Coordinates of N, CA, C and O in Angstrom, one line a residue:
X1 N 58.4 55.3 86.8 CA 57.3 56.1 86.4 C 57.0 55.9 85.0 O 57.9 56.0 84.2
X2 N 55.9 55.6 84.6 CA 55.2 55.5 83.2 C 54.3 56.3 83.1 O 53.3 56.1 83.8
X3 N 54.4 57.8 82.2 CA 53.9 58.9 82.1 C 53.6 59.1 83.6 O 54.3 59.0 84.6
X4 N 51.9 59.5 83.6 CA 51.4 59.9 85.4 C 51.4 59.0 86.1 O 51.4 59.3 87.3
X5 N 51.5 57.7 85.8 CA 51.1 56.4 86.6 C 52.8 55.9 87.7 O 53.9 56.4 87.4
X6 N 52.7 55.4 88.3 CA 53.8 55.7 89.5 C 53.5 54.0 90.1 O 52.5 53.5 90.8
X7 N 54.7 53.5 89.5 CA 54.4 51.5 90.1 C 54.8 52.1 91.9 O 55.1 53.2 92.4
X8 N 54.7 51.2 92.3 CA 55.0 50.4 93.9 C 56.5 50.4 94.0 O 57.2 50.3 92.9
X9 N 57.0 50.4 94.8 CA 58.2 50.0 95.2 C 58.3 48.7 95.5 O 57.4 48.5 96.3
X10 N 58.9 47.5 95.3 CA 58.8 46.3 95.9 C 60.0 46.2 96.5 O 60.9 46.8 95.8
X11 N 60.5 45.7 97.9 CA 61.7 45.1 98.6 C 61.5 44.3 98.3 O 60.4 44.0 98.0
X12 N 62.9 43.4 98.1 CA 63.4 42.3 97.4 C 64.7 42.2 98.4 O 65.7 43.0 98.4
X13 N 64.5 40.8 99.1 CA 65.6 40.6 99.9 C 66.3 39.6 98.9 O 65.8 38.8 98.1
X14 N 67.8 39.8 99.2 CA 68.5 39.0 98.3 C 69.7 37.9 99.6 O 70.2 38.7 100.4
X15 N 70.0 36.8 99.8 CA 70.3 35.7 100.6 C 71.9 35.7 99.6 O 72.1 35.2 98.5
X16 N 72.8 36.1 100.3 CA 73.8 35.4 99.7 C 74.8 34.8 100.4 O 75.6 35.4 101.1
X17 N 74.8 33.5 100.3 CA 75.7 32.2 101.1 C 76.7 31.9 100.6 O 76.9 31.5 99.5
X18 N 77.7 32.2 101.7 CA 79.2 32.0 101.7 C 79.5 30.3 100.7 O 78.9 29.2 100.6
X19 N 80.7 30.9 100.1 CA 80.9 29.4 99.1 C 81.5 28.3 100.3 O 82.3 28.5 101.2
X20 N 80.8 27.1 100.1 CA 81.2 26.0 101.1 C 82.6 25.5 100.4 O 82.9 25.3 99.2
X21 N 83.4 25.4 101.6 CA 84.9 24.8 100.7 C 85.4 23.7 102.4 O 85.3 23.8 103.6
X22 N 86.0 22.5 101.3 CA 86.8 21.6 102.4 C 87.5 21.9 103.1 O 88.5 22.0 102.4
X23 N 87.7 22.1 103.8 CA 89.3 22.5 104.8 C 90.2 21.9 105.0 O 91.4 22.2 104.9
X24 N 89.7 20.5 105.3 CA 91.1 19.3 105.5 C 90.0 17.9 105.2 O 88.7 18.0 105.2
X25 N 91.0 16.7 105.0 CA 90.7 15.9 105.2 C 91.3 14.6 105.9 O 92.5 14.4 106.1
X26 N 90.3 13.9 106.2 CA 91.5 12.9 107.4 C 91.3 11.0 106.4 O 90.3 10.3 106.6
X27 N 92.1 10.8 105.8 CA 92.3 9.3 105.5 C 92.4 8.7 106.7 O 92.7 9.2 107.7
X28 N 91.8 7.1 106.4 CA 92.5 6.2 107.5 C 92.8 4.8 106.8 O 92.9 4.6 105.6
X29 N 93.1 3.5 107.9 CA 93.6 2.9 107.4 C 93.6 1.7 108.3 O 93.7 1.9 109.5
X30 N 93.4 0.1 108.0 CA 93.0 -0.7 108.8 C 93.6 -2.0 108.4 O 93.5 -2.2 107.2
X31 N 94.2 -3.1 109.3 CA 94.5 -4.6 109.1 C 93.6 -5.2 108.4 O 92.6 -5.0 109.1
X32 N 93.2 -5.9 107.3 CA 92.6 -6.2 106.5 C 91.1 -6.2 106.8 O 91.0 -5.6 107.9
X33 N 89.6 -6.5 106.2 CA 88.7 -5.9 106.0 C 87.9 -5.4 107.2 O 88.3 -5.6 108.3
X34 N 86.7 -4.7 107.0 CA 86.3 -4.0 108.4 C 86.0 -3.0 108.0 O 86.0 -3.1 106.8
X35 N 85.6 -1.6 108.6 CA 85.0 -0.7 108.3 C 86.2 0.2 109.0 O 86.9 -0.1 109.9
X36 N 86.1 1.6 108.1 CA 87.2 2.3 108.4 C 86.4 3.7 108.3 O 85.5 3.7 107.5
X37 N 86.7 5.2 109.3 CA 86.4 5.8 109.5 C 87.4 7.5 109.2 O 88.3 8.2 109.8
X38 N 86.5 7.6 107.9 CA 87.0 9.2 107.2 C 86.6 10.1 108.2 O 85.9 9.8 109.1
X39 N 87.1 11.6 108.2 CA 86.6 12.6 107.9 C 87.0 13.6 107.3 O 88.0 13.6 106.5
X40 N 86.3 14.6 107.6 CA 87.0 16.2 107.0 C 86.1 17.3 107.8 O 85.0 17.3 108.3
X41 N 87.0 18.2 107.5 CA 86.1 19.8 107.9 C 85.6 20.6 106.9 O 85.9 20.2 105.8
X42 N 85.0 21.6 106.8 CA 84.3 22.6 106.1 C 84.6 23.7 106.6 O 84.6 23.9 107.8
X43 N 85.0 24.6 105.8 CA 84.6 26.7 106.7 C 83.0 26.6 106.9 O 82.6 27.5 107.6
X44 N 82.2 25.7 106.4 CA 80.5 26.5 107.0 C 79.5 24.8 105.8 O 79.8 24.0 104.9
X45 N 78.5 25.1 106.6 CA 77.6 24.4 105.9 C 77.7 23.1 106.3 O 78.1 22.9 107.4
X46 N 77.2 21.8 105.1 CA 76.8 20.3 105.6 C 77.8 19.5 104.9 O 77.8 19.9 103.7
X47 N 78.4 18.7 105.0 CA 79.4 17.7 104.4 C 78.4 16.6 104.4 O 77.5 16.3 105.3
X48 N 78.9 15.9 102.7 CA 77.8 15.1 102.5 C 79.2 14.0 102.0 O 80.3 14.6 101.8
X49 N 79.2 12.7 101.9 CA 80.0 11.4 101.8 C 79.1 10.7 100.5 O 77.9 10.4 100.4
X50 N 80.2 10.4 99.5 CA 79.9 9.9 97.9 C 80.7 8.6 98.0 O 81.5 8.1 98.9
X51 N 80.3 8.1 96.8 CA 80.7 6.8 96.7 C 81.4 6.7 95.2 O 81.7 5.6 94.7
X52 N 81.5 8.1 94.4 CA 82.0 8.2 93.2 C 82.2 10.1 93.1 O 81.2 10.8 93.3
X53 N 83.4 10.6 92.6 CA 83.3 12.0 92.4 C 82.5 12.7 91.7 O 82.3 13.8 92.2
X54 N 81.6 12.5 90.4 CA 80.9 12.9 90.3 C 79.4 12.1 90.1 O 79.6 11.0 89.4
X55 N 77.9 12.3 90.4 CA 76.9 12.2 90.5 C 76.7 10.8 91.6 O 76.2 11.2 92.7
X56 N 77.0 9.5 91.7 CA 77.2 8.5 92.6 C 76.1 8.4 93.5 O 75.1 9.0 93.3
X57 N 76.2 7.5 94.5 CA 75.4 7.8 95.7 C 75.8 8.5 96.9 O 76.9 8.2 97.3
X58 N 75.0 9.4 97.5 CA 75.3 9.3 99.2 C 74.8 8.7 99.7 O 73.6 8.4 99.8
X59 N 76.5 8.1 100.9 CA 77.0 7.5 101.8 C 76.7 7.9 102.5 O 75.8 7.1 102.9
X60 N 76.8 9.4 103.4 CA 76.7 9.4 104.6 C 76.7 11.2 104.7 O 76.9 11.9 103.7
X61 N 76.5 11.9 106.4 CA 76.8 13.6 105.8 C 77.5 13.3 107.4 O 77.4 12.4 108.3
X62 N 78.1 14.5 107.2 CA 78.6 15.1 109.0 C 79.9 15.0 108.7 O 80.3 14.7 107.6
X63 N 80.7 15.3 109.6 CA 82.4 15.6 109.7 C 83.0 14.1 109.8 O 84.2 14.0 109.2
X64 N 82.6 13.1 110.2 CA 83.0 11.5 109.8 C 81.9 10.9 108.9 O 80.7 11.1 108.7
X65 N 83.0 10.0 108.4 CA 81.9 9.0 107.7 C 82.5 7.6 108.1 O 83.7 7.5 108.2
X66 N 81.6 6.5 108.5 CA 82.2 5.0 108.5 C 81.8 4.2 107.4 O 80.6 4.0 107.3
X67 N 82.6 3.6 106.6 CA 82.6 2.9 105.6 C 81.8 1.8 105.6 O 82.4 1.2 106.5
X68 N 80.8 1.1 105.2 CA 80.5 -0.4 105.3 C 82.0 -1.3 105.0 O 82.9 -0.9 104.2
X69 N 81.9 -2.5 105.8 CA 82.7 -3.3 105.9 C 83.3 -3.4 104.6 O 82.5 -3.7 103.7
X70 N 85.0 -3.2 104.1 CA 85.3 -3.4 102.8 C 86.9 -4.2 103.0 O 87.7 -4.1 104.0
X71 N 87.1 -5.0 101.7 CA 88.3 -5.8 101.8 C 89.1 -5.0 100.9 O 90.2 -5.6 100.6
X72 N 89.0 -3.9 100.3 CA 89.8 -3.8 99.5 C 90.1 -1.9 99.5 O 89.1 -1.1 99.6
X73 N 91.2 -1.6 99.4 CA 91.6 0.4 99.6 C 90.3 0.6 98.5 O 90.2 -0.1 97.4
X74 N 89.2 1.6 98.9 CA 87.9 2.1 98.2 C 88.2 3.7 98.6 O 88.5 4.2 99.7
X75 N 88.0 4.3 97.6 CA 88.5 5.7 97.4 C 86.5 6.6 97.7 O 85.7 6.6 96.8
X76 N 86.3 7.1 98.9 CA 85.0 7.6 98.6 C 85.2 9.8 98.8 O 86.2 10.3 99.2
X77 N 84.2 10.6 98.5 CA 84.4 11.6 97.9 C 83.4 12.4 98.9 O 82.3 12.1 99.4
X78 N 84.1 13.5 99.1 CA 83.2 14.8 100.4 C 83.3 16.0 99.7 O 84.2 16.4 98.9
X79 N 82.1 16.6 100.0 CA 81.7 17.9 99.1 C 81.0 18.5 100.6 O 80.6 17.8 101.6
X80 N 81.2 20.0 100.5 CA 80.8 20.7 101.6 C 79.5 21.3 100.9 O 79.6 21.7 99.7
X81 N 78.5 21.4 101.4 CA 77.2 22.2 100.9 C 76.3 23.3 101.7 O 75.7 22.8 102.7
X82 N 76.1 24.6 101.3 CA 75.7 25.7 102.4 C 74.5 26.6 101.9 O 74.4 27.8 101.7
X83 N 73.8 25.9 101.8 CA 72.3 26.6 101.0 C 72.5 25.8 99.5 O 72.7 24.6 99.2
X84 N 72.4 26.7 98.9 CA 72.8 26.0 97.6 C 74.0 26.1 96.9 O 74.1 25.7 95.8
X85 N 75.1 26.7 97.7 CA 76.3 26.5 97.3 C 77.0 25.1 97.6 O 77.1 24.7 98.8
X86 N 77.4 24.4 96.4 CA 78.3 23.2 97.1 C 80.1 23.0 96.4 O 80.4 23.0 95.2
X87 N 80.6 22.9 97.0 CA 82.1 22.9 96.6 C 82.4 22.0 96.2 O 81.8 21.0 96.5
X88 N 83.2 21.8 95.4 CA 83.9 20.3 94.3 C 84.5 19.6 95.3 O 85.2 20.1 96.2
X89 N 84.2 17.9 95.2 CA 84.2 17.1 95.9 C 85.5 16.5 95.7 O 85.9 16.1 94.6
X90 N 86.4 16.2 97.1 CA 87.1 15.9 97.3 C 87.9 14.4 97.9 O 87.8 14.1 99.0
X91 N 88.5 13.8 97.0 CA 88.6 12.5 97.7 C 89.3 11.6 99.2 O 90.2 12.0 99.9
X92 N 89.0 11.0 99.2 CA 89.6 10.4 100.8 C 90.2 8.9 100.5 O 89.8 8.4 99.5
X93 N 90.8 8.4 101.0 CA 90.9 6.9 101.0 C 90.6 6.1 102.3 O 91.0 6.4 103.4
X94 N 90.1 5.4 102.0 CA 90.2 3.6 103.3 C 90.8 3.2 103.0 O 90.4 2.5 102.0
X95 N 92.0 3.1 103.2 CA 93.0 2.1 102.9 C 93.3 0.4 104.0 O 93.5 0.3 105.2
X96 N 93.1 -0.4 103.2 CA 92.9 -2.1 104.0 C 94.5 -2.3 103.1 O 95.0 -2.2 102.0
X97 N 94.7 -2.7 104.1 CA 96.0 -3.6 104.5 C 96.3 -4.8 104.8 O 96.9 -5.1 105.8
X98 N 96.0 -5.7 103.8 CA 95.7 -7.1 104.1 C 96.9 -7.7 104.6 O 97.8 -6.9 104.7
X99 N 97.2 -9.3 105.1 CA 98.0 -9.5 105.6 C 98.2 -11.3 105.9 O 97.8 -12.0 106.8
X100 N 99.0 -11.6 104.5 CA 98.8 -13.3 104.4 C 99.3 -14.1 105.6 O 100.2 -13.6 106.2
X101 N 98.7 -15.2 105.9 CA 99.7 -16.2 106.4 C 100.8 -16.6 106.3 O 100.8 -17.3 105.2
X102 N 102.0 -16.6 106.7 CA 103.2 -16.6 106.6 C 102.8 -18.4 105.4 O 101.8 -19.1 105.7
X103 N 103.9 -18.9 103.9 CA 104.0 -20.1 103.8 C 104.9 -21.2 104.3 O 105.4 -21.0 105.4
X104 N 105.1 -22.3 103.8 CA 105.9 -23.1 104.0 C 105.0 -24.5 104.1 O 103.8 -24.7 103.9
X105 N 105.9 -25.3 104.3 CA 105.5 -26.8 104.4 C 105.1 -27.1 106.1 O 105.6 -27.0 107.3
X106 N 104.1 -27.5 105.6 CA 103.0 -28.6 107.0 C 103.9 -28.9 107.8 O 104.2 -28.7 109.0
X107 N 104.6 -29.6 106.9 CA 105.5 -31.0 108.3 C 107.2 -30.7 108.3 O 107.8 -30.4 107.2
X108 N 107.9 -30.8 109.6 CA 109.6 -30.5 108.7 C 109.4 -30.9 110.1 O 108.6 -30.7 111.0
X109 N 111.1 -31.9 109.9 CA 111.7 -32.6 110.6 C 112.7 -31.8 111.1 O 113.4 -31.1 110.4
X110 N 112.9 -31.9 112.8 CA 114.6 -31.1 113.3 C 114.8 -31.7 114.3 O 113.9 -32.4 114.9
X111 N 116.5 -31.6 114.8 CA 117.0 -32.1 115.0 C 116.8 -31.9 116.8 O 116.3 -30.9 117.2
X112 N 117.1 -32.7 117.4 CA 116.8 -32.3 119.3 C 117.7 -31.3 119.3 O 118.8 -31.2 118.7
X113 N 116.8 -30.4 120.2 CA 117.3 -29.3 120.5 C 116.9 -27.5 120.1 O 116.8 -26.4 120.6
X114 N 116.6 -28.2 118.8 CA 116.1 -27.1 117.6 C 114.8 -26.1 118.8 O 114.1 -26.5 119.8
X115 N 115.0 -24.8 118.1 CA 114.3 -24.0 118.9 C 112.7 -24.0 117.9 O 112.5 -24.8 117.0
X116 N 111.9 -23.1 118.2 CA 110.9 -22.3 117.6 C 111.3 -21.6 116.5 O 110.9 -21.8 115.4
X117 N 112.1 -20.7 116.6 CA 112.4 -20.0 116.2 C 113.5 -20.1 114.7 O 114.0 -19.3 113.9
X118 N 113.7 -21.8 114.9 CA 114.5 -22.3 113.5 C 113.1 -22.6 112.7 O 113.3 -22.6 111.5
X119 N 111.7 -23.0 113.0 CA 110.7 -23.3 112.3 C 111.4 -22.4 111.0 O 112.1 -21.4 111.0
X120 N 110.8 -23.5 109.9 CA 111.2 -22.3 108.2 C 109.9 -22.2 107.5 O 109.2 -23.0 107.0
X121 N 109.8 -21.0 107.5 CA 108.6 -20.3 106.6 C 108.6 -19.1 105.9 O 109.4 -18.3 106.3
X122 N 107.9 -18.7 104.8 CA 108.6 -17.6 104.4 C 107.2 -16.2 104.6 O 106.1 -16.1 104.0
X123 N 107.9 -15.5 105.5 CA 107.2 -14.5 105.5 C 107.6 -13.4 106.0 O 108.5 -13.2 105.2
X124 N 107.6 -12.2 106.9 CA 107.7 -11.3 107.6 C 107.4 -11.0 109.0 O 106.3 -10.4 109.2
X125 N 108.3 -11.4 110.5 CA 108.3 -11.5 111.5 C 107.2 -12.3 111.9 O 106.3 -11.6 112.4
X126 N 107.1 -13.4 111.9 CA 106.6 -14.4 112.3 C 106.8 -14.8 113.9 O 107.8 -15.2 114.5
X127 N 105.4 -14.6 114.6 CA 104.6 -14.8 115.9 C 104.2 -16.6 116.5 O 103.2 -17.0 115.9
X128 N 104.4 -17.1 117.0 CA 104.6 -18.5 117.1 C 103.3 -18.6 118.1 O 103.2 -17.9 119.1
X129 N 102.3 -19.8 117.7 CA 101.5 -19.9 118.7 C 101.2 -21.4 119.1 O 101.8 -22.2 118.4
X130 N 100.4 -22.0 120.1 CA 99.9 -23.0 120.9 C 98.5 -23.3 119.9 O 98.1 -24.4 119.7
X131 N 98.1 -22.5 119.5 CA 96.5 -22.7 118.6 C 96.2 -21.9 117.5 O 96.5 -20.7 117.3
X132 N 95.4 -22.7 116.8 CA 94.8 -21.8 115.5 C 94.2 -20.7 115.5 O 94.0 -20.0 114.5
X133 N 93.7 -20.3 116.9 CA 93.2 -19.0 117.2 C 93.3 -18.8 118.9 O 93.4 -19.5 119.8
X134 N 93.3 -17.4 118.8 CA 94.0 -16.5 120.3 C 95.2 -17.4 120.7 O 96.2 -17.3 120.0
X135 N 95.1 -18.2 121.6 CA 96.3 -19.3 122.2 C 97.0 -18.5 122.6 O 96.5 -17.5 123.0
X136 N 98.8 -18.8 122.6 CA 99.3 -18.7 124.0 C 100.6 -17.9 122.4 O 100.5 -18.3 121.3
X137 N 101.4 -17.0 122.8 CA 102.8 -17.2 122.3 C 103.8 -18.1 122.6 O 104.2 -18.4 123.7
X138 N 104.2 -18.5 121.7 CA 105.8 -19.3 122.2 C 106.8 -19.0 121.7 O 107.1 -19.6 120.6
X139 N 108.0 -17.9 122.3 CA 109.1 -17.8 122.6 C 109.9 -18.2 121.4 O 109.6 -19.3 121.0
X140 N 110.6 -17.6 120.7 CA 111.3 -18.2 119.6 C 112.3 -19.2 120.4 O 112.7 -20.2 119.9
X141 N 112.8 -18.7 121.8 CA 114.0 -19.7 121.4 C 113.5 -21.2 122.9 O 114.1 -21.8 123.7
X142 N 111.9 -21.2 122.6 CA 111.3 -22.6 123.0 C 111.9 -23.8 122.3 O 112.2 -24.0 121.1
X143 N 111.9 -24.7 123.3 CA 112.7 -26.2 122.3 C 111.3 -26.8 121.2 O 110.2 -26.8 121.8
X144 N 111.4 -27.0 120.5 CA 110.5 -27.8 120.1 C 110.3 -29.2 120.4 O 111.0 -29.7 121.3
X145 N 109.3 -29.7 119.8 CA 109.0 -31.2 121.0 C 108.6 -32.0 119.5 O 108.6 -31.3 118.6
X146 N 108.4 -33.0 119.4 CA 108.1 -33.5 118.3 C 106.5 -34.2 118.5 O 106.1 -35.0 119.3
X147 N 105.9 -33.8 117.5 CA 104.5 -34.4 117.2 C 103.8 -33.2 117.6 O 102.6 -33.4 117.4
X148 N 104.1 -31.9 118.1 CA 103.7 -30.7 118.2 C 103.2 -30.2 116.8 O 103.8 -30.4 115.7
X149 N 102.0 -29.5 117.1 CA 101.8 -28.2 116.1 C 102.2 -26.7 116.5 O 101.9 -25.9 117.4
X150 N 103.0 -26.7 115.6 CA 102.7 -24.9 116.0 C 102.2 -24.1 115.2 O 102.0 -24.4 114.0
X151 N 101.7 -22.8 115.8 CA 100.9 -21.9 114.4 C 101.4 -20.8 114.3 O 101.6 -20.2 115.3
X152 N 101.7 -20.3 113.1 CA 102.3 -18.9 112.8 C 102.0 -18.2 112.0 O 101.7 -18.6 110.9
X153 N 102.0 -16.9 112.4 CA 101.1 -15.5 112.1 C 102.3 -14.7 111.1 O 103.5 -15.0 111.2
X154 N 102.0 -14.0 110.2 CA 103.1 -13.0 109.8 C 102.5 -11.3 110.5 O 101.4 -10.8 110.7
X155 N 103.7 -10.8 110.5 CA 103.5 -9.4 111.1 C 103.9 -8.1 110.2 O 105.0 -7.7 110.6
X156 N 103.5 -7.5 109.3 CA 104.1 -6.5 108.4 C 103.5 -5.6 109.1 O 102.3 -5.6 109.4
X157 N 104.6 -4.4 109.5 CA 104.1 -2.9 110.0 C 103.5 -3.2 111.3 O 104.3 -3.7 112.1
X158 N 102.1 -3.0 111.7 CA 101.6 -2.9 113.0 C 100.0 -4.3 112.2 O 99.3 -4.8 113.0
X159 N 99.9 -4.6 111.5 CA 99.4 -5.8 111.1 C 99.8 -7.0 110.6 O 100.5 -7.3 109.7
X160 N 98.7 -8.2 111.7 CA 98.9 -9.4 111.9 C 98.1 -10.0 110.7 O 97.4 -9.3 110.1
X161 N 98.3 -11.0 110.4 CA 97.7 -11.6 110.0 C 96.6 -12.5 110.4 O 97.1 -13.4 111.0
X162 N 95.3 -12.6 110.2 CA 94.4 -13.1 110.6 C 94.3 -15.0 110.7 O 93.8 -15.9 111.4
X163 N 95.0 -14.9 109.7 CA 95.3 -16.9 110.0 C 96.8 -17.3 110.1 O 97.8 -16.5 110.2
X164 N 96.8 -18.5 110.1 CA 98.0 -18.9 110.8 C 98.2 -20.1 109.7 O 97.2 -20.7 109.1
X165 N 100.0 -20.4 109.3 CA 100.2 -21.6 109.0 C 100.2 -22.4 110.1 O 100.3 -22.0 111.2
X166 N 100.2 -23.9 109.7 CA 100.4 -25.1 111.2 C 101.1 -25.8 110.4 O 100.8 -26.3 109.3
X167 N 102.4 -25.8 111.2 CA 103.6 -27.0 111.0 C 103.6 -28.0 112.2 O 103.6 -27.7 113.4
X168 N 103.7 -29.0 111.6 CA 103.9 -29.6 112.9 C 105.0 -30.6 112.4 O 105.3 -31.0 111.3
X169 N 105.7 -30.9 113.9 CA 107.4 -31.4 114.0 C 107.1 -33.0 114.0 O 108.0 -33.9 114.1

């Protein structure tokens, strides 16, 4: 009220949105390059996928994200957002697991008899094969034959390695 004069009443609705917060997050993890698939949850609102913690680009929104094809562990970042509230962004990893060809020398001479399994190379559980790609297994304690190639994979953890050394006898 101003002296006799008497304003209006105005309603004024006021919107107030719950703060968006992460709930969990899920890392993953893959045999060397390829695309690898994050996620996480929210209490409420849109999850949006960064490519740097703060300002960066968005990647991707929703409860997963899949990575473009990457060769190397790339750290990317999820923020939950619910109107205009958005929660501090939290990070994830893809972690790539590369996995060399076992080494050693081309050619090595053995004696009759000698198995697969005496081949010398230096790596981590080594997979013996028929070909440079898919082919057949062979048996560590197969005889060797001479003028054969064989090809061999290294195996660390639950990844192979994608090429193969070739020794041949």
């Amino acid at each position: 009220v101003n002296g006799t004069c008497a304003s209006a009443r105005i309603t004024v609705t006021a919107t107030i949105n719950v703060v968006a917060t992460i709930l969990s997050t899920t890392p993953a993890s893959r045999c060397d390059a390829g695309t690898v698939t994050l996620a996480a949850t929210t209490n409420i609102g849109t999850l949006n996928w960064y490519d740097a913690p703060t300002l960066g680009n968005l990647v991707g929104t929703g409860t997963s994200f899949t990575t473009p094809s990457i060769s190397i562990s790339t750290t990317y970042y999820v923020e939950a957002t619910n109107g205009t509230c958005t929660s501090s962004r939290v990070a994830v990893t893809a972690t790539i697991a590369p996995t060399a060809a076992p080494t050693g020398f081309a050619n090595q001479t053995f004696c009759a008899g000698e198995t697969v399994g005496m081949i010398s190379v230096a790596g981590t559980n080594i997979i013996w094969y028929d070909a440079p790609n898919n082919g057949n297994v062979i048996p560590p304690a197969t005889a060797l034959v001479s003028g054969n190639v064989y090809y061999g994979s290294q195996t660390v953890g639950t990844c192979e390695s994608p090429t193969r050394i070739a020794v041949t006898m």
